[in-house]
JSON list of C-alpha atoms in Angstrom, two decimals:
[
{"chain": "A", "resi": 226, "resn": "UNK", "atom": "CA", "xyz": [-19.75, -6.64, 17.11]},
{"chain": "A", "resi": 227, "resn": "UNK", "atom": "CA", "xyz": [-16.69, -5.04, 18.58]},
{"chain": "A", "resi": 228, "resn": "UNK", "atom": "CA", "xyz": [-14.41, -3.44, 16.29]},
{"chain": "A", "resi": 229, "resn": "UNK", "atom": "CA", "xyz": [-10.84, -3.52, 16.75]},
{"chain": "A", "resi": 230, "resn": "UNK", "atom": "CA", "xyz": [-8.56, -2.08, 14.32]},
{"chain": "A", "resi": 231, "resn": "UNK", "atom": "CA", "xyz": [-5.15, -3.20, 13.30]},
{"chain": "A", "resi": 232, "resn": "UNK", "atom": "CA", "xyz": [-2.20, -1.16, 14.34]},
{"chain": "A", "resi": 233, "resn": "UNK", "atom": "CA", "xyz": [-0.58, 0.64, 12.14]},
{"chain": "A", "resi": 234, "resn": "UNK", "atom": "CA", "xyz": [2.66, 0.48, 13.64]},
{"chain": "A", "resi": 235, "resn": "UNK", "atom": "CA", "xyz": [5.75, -0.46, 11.55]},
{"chain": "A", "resi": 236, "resn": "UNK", "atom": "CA", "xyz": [3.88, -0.21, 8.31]},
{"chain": "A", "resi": 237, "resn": "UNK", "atom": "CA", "xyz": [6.37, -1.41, 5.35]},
{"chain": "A", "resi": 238, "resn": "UNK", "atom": "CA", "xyz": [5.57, -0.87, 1.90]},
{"chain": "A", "resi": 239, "resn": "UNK", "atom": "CA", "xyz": [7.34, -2.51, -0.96]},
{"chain": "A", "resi": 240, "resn": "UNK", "atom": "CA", "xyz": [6.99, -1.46, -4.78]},
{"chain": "A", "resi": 241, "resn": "UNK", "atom": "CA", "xyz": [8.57, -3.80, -7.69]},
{"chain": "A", "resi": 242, "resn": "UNK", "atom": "CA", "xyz": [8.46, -2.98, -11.44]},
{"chain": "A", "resi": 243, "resn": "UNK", "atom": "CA", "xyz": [9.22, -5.68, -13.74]},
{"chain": "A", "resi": 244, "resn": "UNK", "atom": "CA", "xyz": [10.73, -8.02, -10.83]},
{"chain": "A", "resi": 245, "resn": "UNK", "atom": "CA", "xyz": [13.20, -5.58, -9.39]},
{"chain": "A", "resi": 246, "resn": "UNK", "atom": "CA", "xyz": [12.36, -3.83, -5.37]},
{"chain": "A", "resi": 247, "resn": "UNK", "atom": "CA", "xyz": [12.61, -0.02, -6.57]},
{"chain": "A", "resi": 248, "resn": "UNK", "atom": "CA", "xyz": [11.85, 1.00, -3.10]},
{"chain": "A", "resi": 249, "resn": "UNK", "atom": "CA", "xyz": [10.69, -0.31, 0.46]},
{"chain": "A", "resi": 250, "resn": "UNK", "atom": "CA", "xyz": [9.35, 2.65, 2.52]},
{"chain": "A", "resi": 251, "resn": "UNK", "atom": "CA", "xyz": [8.52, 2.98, 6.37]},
{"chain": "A", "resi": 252, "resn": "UNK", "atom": "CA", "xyz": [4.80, 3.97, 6.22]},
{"chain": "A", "resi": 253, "resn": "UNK", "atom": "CA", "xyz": [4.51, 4.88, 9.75]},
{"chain": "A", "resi": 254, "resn": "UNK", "atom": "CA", "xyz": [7.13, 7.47, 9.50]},
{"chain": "A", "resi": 255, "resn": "UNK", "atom": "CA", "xyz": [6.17, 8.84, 5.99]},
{"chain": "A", "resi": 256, "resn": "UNK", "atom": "CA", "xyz": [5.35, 13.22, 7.26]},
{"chain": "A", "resi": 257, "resn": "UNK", "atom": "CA", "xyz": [4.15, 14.16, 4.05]},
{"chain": "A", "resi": 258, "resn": "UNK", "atom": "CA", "xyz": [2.36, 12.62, 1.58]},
{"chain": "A", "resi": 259, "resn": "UNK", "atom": "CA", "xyz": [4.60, 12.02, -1.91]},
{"chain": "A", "resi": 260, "resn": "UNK", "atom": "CA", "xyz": [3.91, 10.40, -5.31]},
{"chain": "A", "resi": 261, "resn": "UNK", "atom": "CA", "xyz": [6.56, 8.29, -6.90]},
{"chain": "A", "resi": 262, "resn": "UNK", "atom": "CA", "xyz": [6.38, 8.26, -10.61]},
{"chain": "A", "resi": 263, "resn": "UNK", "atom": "CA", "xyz": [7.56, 5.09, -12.46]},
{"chain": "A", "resi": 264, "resn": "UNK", "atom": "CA", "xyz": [7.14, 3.89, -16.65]},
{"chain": "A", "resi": 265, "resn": "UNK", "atom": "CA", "xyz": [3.48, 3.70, -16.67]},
{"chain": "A", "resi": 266, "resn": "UNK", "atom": "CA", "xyz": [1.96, 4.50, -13.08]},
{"chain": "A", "resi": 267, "resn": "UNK", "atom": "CA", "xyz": [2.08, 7.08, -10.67]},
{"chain": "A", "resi": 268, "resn": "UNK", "atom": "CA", "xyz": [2.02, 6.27, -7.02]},
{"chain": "A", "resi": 269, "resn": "UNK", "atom": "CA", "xyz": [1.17, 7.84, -3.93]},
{"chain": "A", "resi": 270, "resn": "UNK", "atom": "CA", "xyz": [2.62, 7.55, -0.06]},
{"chain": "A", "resi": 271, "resn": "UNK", "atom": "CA", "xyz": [0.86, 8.31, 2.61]},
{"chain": "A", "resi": 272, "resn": "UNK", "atom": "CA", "xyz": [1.56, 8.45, 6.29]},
{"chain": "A", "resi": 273, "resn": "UNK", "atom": "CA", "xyz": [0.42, 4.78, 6.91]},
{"chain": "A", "resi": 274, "resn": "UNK", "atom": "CA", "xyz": [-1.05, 4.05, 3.33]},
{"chain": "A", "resi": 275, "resn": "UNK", "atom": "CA", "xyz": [0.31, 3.43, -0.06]},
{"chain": "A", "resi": 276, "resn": "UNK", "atom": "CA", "xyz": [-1.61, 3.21, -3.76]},
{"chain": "A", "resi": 277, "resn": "UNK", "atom": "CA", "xyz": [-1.88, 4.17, -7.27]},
{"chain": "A", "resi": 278, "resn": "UNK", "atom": "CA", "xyz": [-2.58, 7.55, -8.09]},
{"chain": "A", "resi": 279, "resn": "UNK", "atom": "CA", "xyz": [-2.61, 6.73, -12.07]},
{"chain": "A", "resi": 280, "resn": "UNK", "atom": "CA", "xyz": [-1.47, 3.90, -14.46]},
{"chain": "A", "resi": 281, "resn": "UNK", "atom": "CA", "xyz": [-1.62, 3.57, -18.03]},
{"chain": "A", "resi": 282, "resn": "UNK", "atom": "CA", "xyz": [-3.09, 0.39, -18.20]},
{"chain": "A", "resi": 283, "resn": "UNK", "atom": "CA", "xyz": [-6.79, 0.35, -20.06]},
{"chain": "A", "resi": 284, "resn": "UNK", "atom": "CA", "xyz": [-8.85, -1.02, -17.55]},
{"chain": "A", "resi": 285, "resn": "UNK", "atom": "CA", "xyz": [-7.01, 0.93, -14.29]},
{"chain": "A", "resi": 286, "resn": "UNK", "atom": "CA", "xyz": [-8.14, -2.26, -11.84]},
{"chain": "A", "resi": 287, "resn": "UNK", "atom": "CA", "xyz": [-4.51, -1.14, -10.07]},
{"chain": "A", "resi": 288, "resn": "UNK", "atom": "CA", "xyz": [-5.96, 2.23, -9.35]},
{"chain": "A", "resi": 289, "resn": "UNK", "atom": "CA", "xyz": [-9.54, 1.03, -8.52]},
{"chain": "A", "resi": 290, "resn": "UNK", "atom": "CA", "xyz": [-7.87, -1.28, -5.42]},
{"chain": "A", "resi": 291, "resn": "UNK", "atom": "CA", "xyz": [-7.48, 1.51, -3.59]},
{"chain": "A", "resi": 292, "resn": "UNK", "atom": "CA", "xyz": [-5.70, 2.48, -0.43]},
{"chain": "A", "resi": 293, "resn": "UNK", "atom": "CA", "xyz": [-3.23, -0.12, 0.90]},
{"chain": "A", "resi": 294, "resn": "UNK", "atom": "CA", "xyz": [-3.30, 0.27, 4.91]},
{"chain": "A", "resi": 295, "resn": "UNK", "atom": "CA", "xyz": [-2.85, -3.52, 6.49]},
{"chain": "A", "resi": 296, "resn": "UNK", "atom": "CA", "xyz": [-0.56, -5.40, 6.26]},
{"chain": "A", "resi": 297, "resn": "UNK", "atom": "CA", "xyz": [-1.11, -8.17, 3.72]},
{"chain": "A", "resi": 298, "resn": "UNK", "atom": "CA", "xyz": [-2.25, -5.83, 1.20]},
{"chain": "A", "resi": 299, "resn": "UNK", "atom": "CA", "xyz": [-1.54, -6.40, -2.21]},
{"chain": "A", "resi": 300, "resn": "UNK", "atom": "CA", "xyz": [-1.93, -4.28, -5.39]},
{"chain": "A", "resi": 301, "resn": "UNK", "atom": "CA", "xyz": [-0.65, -5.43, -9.34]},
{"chain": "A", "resi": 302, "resn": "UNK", "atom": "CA", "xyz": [-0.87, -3.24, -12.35]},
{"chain": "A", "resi": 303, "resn": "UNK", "atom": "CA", "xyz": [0.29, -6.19, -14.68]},
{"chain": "A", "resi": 304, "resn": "UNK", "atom": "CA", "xyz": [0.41, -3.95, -18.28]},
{"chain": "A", "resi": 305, "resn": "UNK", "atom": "CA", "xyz": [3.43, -1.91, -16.26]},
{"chain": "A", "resi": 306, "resn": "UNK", "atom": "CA", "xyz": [4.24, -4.85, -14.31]},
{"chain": "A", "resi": 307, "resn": "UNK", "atom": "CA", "xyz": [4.50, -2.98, -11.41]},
{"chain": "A", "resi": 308, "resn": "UNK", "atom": "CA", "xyz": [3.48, -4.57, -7.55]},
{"chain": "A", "resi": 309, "resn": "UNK", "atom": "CA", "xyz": [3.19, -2.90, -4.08]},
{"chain": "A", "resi": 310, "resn": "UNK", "atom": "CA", "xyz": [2.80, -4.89, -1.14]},
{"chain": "A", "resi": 311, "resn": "UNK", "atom": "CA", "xyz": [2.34, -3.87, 2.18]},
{"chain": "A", "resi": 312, "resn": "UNK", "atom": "CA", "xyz": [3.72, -5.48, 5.36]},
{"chain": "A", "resi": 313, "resn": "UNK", "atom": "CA", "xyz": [4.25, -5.55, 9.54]},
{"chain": "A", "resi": 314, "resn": "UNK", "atom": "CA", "xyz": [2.03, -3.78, 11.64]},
{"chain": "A", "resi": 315, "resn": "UNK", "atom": "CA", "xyz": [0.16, -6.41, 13.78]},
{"chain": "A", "resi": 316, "resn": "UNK", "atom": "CA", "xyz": [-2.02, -9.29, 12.25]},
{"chain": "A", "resi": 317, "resn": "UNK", "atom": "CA", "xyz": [-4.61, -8.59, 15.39]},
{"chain": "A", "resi": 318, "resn": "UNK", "atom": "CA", "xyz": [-8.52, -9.91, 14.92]},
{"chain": "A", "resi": 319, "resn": "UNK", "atom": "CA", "xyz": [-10.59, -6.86, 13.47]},
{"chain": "A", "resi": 320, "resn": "UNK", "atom": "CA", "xyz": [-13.86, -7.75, 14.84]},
{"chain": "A", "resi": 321, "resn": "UNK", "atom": "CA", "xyz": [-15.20, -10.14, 17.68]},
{"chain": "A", "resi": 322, "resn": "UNK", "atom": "CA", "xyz": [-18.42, -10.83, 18.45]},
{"chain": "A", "resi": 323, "resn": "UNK", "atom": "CA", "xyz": [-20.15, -12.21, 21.44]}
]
């Protein structure tokens, strides 16, 4: 296996709460890292990366995603009703094998 990894070029991250686009941030030109605090979660930016820091919700499953990177990610904390989604970059093949 060859590894290849995605570019992180022209990362765009998008955060909703309650069906409304609070923000849409440039990942790839984020310097230093940030937390955005919203009713019930607390998020933090990254220079190509977005998640959630903290949410009020019982079970945290929002928080436990991660870090959001690619494009195509996807994280919900549905108690806050909050959503960040992550999008651009390239779409490339991660891995080929011969």
């Amino acid at each position: 296996l060859l590894p290849r990894f995605f570019k992180k070029e022209n990362l765009k991250a998008e955060i909703f709460q309650k069906g409304e686009k609070l923000y849409t941030i440039e990942l790839s030109q984020v310097t230093d890292s940030y937390e955005i605090k919203l009713d019930g979660a607390v998020i933090l930016v990254e220079k190509n990366a977005v998640s959630f820091k903290k949410a009020d919700c019982p079970d945290k499953l929002c928080v436990k995603c991660g870090v959001l990177s690619h494009s195509g990610d996807t994280a919900v904390c549905v108690p806050t009703a909050t959503v960040i989604t992550v999008s651009g970059g390239s779409n490339e093949i991660d891995v080929i094998s011969y």
